[in-house]
Coordinates of C-alpha atoms and ligand atoms in Angstrom, one line a residue:
M1230 CA 4.8 6.0 -23.6
T1231 CA 7.1 7.6 -21.0
I1232 CA 5.5 9.0 -17.8
L1233 CA 6.9 10.9 -14.8
A1234 CA 4.8 10.2 -11.7
L1235 CA 4.8 12.0 -8.3
E1236 CA 3.3 10.8 -5.0
T1237 CA 3.1 13.1 -1.9
S1238 CA -0.2 12.1 -0.3
C1239 CA 1.2 11.3 3.2
D1240 CA 4.8 10.9 4.5
E1241 CA 6.7 9.5 1.5
T1242 CA 8.0 11.8 -1.2
S1243 CA 8.3 9.7 -4.3
A1244 CA 8.9 10.0 -8.0
A1245 CA 9.1 7.4 -10.7
V1246 CA 9.5 7.1 -14.4
V1247 CA 7.6 4.3 -16.2
R1248 CA 7.8 3.4 -19.9
D1249 CA 5.5 0.9 -21.7
G1250 CA 4.6 -0.8 -18.4
R1251 CA 8.1 -1.0 -17.2
I1252 CA 9.3 0.9 -14.1
L1253 CA 12.5 2.6 -15.2
S1254 CA 13.1 4.2 -11.8
S1255 CA 11.4 4.4 -8.5
V1256 CA 12.7 6.8 -5.8
V1257 CA 11.1 7.1 -2.4
S1258 CA 12.3 9.4 0.4
S1259 CA 10.6 8.4 3.6
Q1260 CA 9.8 10.8 6.5
V1261 CA 9.1 8.0 8.9
K1262 CA 12.0 9.0 11.3
L1263 CA 10.9 12.6 11.4
H1264 CA 7.3 11.8 12.4
A1265 CA 8.3 8.9 14.8
E1266 CA 9.2 11.5 17.4
Y1267 CA 5.5 12.7 17.4
G1268 CA 3.9 9.3 17.4
G1269 CA 2.2 9.9 14.0
V1270 CA 2.3 12.0 10.9
V1271 CA 2.3 15.8 11.5
P1272 CA 0.7 17.3 8.3
E1273 CA 2.5 20.7 8.4
L1274 CA 5.9 18.9 8.8
A1275 CA 5.1 16.4 6.0
A1276 CA 4.3 19.2 3.6
R1277 CA 7.5 21.1 4.4
E1278 CA 9.5 17.9 3.9
H1279 CA 7.8 17.3 0.5
L1280 CA 8.7 20.8 -0.6
K1281 CA 12.3 20.2 0.4
N1282 CA 12.6 16.7 -1.1
L1283 CA 10.4 16.7 -4.2
L1284 CA 12.9 18.3 -6.7
P1285 CA 15.9 16.2 -5.7
V1286 CA 13.7 13.0 -5.7
A1287 CA 12.2 13.9 -9.1
R1288 CA 15.7 14.7 -10.5
A1289 CA 17.0 11.4 -9.2
A1290 CA 14.1 9.5 -10.8
L1291 CA 14.8 11.1 -14.2
S1292 CA 18.5 10.6 -14.0
E1293 CA 18.3 6.9 -12.9
A1294 CA 15.8 6.3 -15.8
G1295 CA 18.2 8.1 -18.2
V1296 CA 15.2 10.2 -19.3
Q1297 CA 15.3 13.9 -20.2
P1298 CA 12.1 16.0 -19.4
G1299 CA 11.7 16.5 -23.1
Q1300 CA 11.2 12.8 -23.6
L1301 CA 8.2 12.6 -21.3
D1302 CA 4.8 11.9 -22.9
A1303 CA 2.7 12.6 -19.8
V1304 CA 3.0 13.6 -16.2
A1305 CA 0.9 12.0 -13.3
A1306 CA 0.4 12.7 -9.6
T1307 CA -1.7 11.5 -6.7
Q1308 CA -4.8 13.8 -6.6
G1309 CA -6.3 12.2 -3.4
P1310 CA -7.1 11.1 -0.9
G1311 CA -4.5 12.3 1.6
L1312 CA -3.3 15.1 3.7
P1313 CA -4.3 18.3 1.9
T1314 CA -1.0 20.3 2.2
A1315 CA 1.0 17.2 1.4
L1316 CA -1.0 16.4 -1.7
L1317 CA -0.7 20.0 -3.0
V1318 CA 3.0 19.8 -3.3
G1319 CA 3.3 16.8 -5.7
F1320 CA 0.0 17.6 -7.5
K1321 CA 0.7 21.2 -8.3
A1322 CA 4.3 20.5 -9.2
A1323 CA 3.2 17.8 -11.7
Q1324 CA 0.6 20.1 -13.2
A1325 CA 3.3 22.8 -13.6
V1326 CA 5.6 20.3 -15.4
A1327 CA 2.8 19.1 -17.7
F1328 CA 2.0 22.8 -18.5
A1329 CA 5.7 23.6 -19.3
L1330 CA 6.1 20.5 -21.4
R1331 CA 2.7 20.9 -23.0
K1332 CA 1.9 17.2 -22.2
P1333 CA -1.2 15.5 -20.7
F1334 CA -1.5 15.5 -17.0
V1335 CA -3.2 12.6 -15.1
G1336 CA -4.5 12.9 -11.5
I1337 CA -4.7 9.5 -9.9
H1338 CA -6.7 8.2 -7.0
H1339 CA -4.2 6.8 -4.5
H1340 CA -6.3 3.7 -3.6
E1341 CA -7.0 2.9 -7.2
A1342 CA -3.2 2.8 -7.8
H1343 CA -2.8 0.4 -4.8
L1344 CA -5.7 -1.7 -6.3
Y1345 CA -3.8 -2.4 -9.5
S1346 CA -0.3 -2.6 -8.0
P1347 CA -0.4 -6.5 -7.6
W1348 CA -0.3 -6.7 -11.4
I1349 CA 3.3 -5.2 -11.3
V1350 CA 5.7 -8.1 -11.1
S1351 CA 9.4 -8.8 -10.9
E1352 CA 11.2 -10.0 -14.0
W1353 CA 13.9 -12.5 -13.5
S1354 CA 16.8 -13.0 -15.9
T1355 CA 20.2 -14.8 -15.7
E1356 CA 22.1 -11.7 -16.9
H1357 CA 22.5 -8.7 -14.7
R1358 CA 21.8 -5.3 -16.0
L1359 CA 22.5 -2.1 -14.1
G1360 CA 21.0 1.3 -14.4
S1361 CA 18.0 2.0 -12.2
T1362 CA 16.9 1.8 -8.6
T1363 CA 14.7 -1.3 -9.2
E1364 CA 17.5 -3.0 -11.0
S1365 CA 20.2 -2.1 -8.5
I1366 CA 18.2 -3.7 -5.6
A1367 CA 18.0 -7.0 -7.6
T1368 CA 18.3 -10.1 -5.4
C1369 CA 19.0 -13.7 -6.2
R1370 CA 16.3 -16.3 -6.5
D1371 CA 17.2 -19.7 -7.9
G1372 CA 20.4 -18.2 -9.3
A1373 CA 18.4 -15.7 -11.4
R1374 CA 18.6 -11.9 -10.9
R1375 CA 15.8 -9.5 -11.0
S1376 CA 16.1 -7.2 -13.9
G1377 CA 13.2 -5.0 -13.1
L1378 CA 9.5 -4.5 -12.3
V1379 CA 7.0 -4.6 -15.1
A1380 CA 3.2 -4.4 -15.3
D1381 CA 1.6 -7.6 -16.5
F1382 CA -2.0 -6.8 -17.4
S1383 CA -2.1 -9.5 -20.0
A1384 CA -2.5 -11.9 -17.1
F1385 CA -5.4 -9.8 -15.7
Q1386 CA -8.4 -11.7 -14.4
P1387 CA -11.5 -10.6 -12.4
N1388 CA -10.6 -10.5 -8.7
V1389 CA -11.5 -9.5 -5.2
S1390 CA -8.9 -7.1 -3.8
L1391 CA -7.9 -6.2 -0.3
I1392 CA -6.3 -2.8 0.2
V1393 CA -4.9 -2.5 3.7
S1394 CA -2.9 0.6 4.7
G1395 CA -2.4 3.0 7.6
G1396 CA -5.4 5.0 6.6
H1397 CA -7.7 2.6 4.9
T1398 CA -9.0 -1.0 4.8
L1399 CA -11.0 -1.8 1.6
L1400 CA -12.5 -4.8 -0.1
V1401 CA -13.0 -4.2 -3.8
V1402 CA -14.3 -6.4 -6.7
V1403 CA -12.5 -5.7 -9.9
E1404 CA -14.6 -7.0 -12.8
S1405 CA -12.3 -5.9 -15.6
E1406 CA -9.4 -3.5 -15.9
L1407 CA -10.4 0.0 -14.6
N1408 CA -13.8 -1.3 -13.7
H1409 CA -14.2 -1.9 -10.0
R1410 CA -16.7 -1.6 -7.2
V1411 CA -16.0 -1.1 -3.5
L1412 CA -17.7 -3.9 -1.4
G1413 CA -16.8 -2.7 2.0
S1414 CA -14.4 -0.6 4.1
T1415 CA -13.6 0.2 7.7
V1416 CA -16.2 1.9 9.8
D1417 CA -13.6 3.2 12.2
D1418 CA -9.8 2.5 12.4
A1419 CA -7.9 1.0 9.5
A1420 CA -5.9 -2.3 10.0
G1421 CA -2.6 -0.4 9.8
E1422 CA -3.9 2.1 12.4
C1423 CA -4.8 -0.8 14.7
F1424 CA -1.2 -2.2 14.4
D1425 CA 0.2 1.3 15.0
K1426 CA -2.1 2.3 17.9
T1427 CA -1.9 -1.0 19.8
G1428 CA 1.9 -0.9 19.3
K1429 CA 1.9 2.6 20.8
L1430 CA 0.1 1.3 23.8
M1431 CA 2.9 -1.2 24.2
G1432 CA 5.5 1.6 23.9
L1433 CA 6.6 0.7 20.4
A1434 CA 7.8 3.5 18.0
Y1435 CA 5.6 4.8 15.1
P1436 CA 4.8 3.1 12.8
A1437 CA 4.5 -0.1 15.0
G1438 CA 3.2 -2.5 12.2
P1439 CA 6.7 -3.7 11.1
E1440 CA 7.9 -4.1 14.7
I1441 CA 4.8 -6.1 15.7
D1442 CA 5.4 -8.3 12.7
R1443 CA 9.0 -8.9 13.8
L1444 CA 8.2 -9.5 17.5
A1445 CA 5.2 -11.7 16.6
E1446 CA 7.5 -14.1 14.8
Q1447 CA 8.7 -15.6 18.1
G1448 CA 5.3 -15.2 19.9
N1449 CA 2.4 -17.5 20.5
P1450 CA -0.7 -16.3 18.5
K1451 CA -3.0 -18.2 20.8
A1452 CA -1.6 -16.8 24.1
F1453 CA -4.3 -14.2 24.4
D1454 CA -7.8 -14.2 22.9
F1455 CA -8.7 -10.8 21.4
P1456 CA -12.0 -10.0 19.6
R1457 CA -12.3 -10.5 15.8
P1458 CA -14.6 -7.6 15.0
L1459 CA -17.3 -8.1 12.4
L1460 CA -15.8 -11.5 11.5
H1461 CA -19.3 -13.0 11.1
D1462 CA -21.1 -9.9 10.0
A1463 CA -22.9 -10.3 6.7
S1464 CA -21.3 -7.0 5.3
D1465 CA -17.9 -6.6 3.8
D1466 CA -17.1 -3.8 6.3
F1467 CA -14.3 -3.9 8.9
S1468 CA -14.0 -2.4 12.4
F1469 CA -10.8 -2.3 14.4
S1470 CA -11.3 0.2 17.1
G1471 CA -12.9 -2.3 19.5
L1472 CA -9.8 -4.5 19.2
K1473 CA -7.6 -1.6 20.0
T1474 CA -9.8 -0.8 23.1
S1475 CA -9.6 -4.4 24.3
V1476 CA -5.8 -4.3 24.1
R1477 CA -5.9 -1.0 26.1
Y1478 CA -8.0 -2.7 28.9
F1479 CA -5.9 -5.8 28.7
L1480 CA -2.7 -3.7 29.4
R1481 CA -4.5 -1.8 32.1
D1482 CA -5.3 -5.1 33.8
H1483 CA -1.9 -6.7 33.2
P1484 CA 0.5 -3.7 33.9
K1485 CA 3.6 -6.0 34.5
L1486 CA 3.2 -7.8 31.2
L1487 CA 5.3 -5.2 29.3
D1488 CA 8.3 -6.1 31.5
D1489 CA 8.4 -9.6 30.2
A1490 CA 9.9 -9.8 26.6
Q1491 CA 8.4 -13.1 25.8
R1492 CA 4.9 -12.0 26.9
V1493 CA 5.3 -8.9 24.7
R1494 CA 6.0 -11.2 21.8
D1495 CA 3.0 -13.3 22.7
L1496 CA 0.9 -10.2 22.8
C1497 CA 2.1 -9.0 19.4
A1498 CA 1.4 -12.4 17.9
S1499 CA -2.1 -12.5 19.4
I1500 CA -3.0 -9.0 18.2
Q1501 CA -1.6 -9.8 14.8
A1502 CA -3.6 -13.1 14.6
A1503 CA -6.8 -11.3 15.4
I1504 CA -6.3 -8.7 12.6
V1505 CA -5.1 -11.2 10.1
E1506 CA -7.9 -13.6 10.7
V1507 CA -10.5 -10.9 10.1
L1508 CA -8.8 -9.7 6.9
V1509 CA -8.3 -13.2 5.4
T1510 CA -11.7 -14.6 6.3
K1511 CA -13.6 -11.6 5.0
T1512 CA -11.5 -11.4 1.8
I1513 CA -12.0 -15.1 1.0
R1514 CA -15.7 -14.9 1.7
A1515 CA -16.1 -11.9 -0.6
A1516 CA -14.2 -13.7 -3.4
K1517 CA -16.5 -16.7 -3.1
R1518 CA -19.6 -14.6 -3.1
N1519 CA -18.5 -12.6 -6.1
Q1520 CA -17.5 -15.8 -8.0
V1521 CA -14.0 -14.6 -8.9
R1522 CA -11.1 -17.0 -9.1
C1523 CA -8.4 -14.5 -8.1
V1524 CA -7.6 -12.6 -4.9
T1525 CA -5.1 -9.7 -4.8
A1526 CA -3.8 -7.6 -1.8
S1527 CA -1.9 -4.3 -1.6
G1528 CA -1.1 -1.4 0.7
G1529 CA 1.4 -1.1 3.6
V1530 CA -0.1 -3.9 5.8
T1531 CA 0.4 -6.3 2.9
C1532 CA 4.1 -6.3 4.0
N1533 CA 3.0 -8.2 7.1
R1534 CA 4.4 -11.7 6.8
A1535 CA 1.6 -13.5 8.7
L1536 CA -1.0 -11.8 6.4
R1537 CA 0.9 -12.9 3.3
C1538 CA 1.3 -16.4 4.6
E1539 CA -2.4 -16.8 5.8
L1540 CA -3.7 -15.4 2.5
E1541 CA -1.5 -17.9 0.6
N1542 CA -2.7 -20.8 2.7
A1543 CA -6.4 -19.8 2.4
C1544 CA -6.1 -19.2 -1.4
Q1545 CA -4.4 -22.5 -1.9
R1546 CA -7.1 -24.3 0.2
E1547 CA -9.9 -22.6 -1.8
G1548 CA -8.3 -22.8 -5.2
F1549 CA -7.9 -19.1 -5.8
K1550 CA -5.0 -17.5 -7.6
L1551 CA -3.3 -15.1 -5.3
R1552 CA -1.4 -12.0 -6.4
L1553 CA 0.3 -10.0 -3.6
A1554 CA 1.8 -6.6 -4.4
E1555 CA 5.7 -6.8 -4.4
E1556 CA 6.8 -5.6 -0.9
E1557 CA 8.5 -2.5 -2.2
L1558 CA 5.2 -1.5 -3.9
C1559 CA 3.0 -2.1 -0.8
T1560 CA 4.1 1.0 0.9
D1561 CA 3.5 4.4 -0.8
N1562 CA 5.3 4.9 -4.1
A1563 CA 5.0 6.9 -7.3
A1564 CA 5.7 3.8 -9.5
M1565 CA 2.1 2.5 -9.0
I1566 CA 0.8 6.0 -9.8
G1567 CA 2.7 6.1 -13.1
I1568 CA 1.6 2.6 -14.1
L1569 CA -2.1 3.3 -13.5
A1570 CA -1.8 6.7 -15.3
E1571 CA -0.3 4.8 -18.3
R1572 CA -3.2 2.2 -18.3
K1573 CA -5.7 5.1 -18.2
L1574 CA -4.1 6.9 -21.2
L1575 CA -4.0 3.6 -23.1
H1576 CA -7.7 3.0 -22.3
K1577 CA -8.4 6.5 -23.6
V1578 CA -9.5 7.9 -20.3
P1579 CA -9.4 11.7 -20.7
A1580 CA -6.5 13.6 -19.2
T1581 CA -7.1 15.7 -16.0
D1582 CA -7.5 19.5 -16.4
L1583 CA -4.4 21.5 -15.5
D1584 CA -6.5 23.7 -13.3
S1585 CA -8.1 20.8 -11.4
E1586 CA -7.7 20.7 -7.6
I1587 CA -6.6 18.1 -5.1
Q1588 CA -9.3 15.9 -3.6
P1589 CA -8.2 15.1 0.0
G1590 CA -11.4 13.3 0.9
W1591 CA -11.8 11.4 -2.5
V1592 CA -13.6 8.1 -1.7
L1593 CA -13.1 5.1 -4.0
T1594 CA -16.5 3.8 -5.1
Ligands
KG4_2058 O1 0.3 2.1 2.5 P1 1.1 2.8 3.6 O2 2.6 2.9 3.3 O3 0.6 4.2 3.9 C1 -0.7 4.6 3.9 O4 -1.3 4.9 2.8 O5 -1.3 4.5 5.1 O6 0.8 1.9 4.9 C2 1.5 2.2 6.1 C3 0.9 1.3 7.2 C4 1.3 1.6 8.6 O7 0.2 1.6 9.4 C5 2.3 0.5 9.0 O8 2.3 0.2 10.3 C6 1.8 -0.7 8.2 O9 1.4 -0.1 6.9 N1 2.8 -1.7 8.0 C7 2.7 -2.9 8.5 C8 3.9 -3.6 8.1 N2 4.6 -2.8 7.3 C9 3.9 -1.6 7.2 N3 1.8 -3.5 9.3 C10 2.0 -4.7 9.8 N4 3.1 -5.5 9.4 C11 4.0 -5.0 8.6 N5 5.1 -5.7 8.3
ZN2059 ZN1 -1.1 4.1 0.5

């Protein structure tokens, strides 16, 4: 089955072609630089950029995959949640393509796509094949080269999944494929938002998460003691706005600290340690309580090296199998949308109506 997928829920315009679980092409045009000037995503600008970039991005995805529109078996797009005007661009374009080709259309929940993205893995081979984006960014590991990304649902096992992005922080138990239940979510700011907002207080550019990750590498995570909100709370919910506020007061009381590069690194490491400890502790606790043997993580914040490392340590200690989404699939991309759409069609989930609407506030349950 060959599927064209589009993703325009926030500030990445992305198109991908997937076939039989394999990602043939994955093209992402990021608007990060455009929004950095405003310190956050400006919805109207995001929508205009999607309108400008969607066709070239979709054309590039088809051409890199070597696929003609007539060879497509289905078209998929993110239906929600996301910025309404941004979602409309990819969703309505995908419906129009499906209508023109007389093929099924699949509207996908963005977080559900993140949820299953850790099952997409790199394939390694000794021979080097060229031809698609995923292949051309192949890197060496033990002399082998990556020949592509492929969904590996044969290895599926029940798991507890952490989805951490700029907009959401969710803990989900996945009992079987396409059968999941949300255990908890953030009651205020998301983990990525906490990185971005505390970084902004330090004068870092948006989005600050990757820069805090980089600065924290040479900082002391024990230098400053920030609160670990809801760490010992019985629920699986998260809260990060209190941590952000305590960083605000800390900077108010230590105005000179930002002039000292090493203290800034210590501050980044200490904030990161607080966020990571809460995420890891609550994920492991939920996995134990739900009696699964596997933990997965996805979403933009899963790029964070301390989070990846601490999840690995904790899972090793507790005997859990850990599956982290590949870094290029952590941030928003259409490949995960296409892979989930294909799984849905294979599981005989009905296609989405061509006159259905976007769902900007769609909540994963
Ligand atoms: O999933 P994503 O691309 O978009 C949303 O759906 O929100 O996530 C973006 C978020 C931003 O908050 C960004 O700061 C954060 O992921 N992020 C990171 C890192 N890379 C991206 N946060 C911490 N460390 C990183 N290395
Ligand atoms: Zn996302």
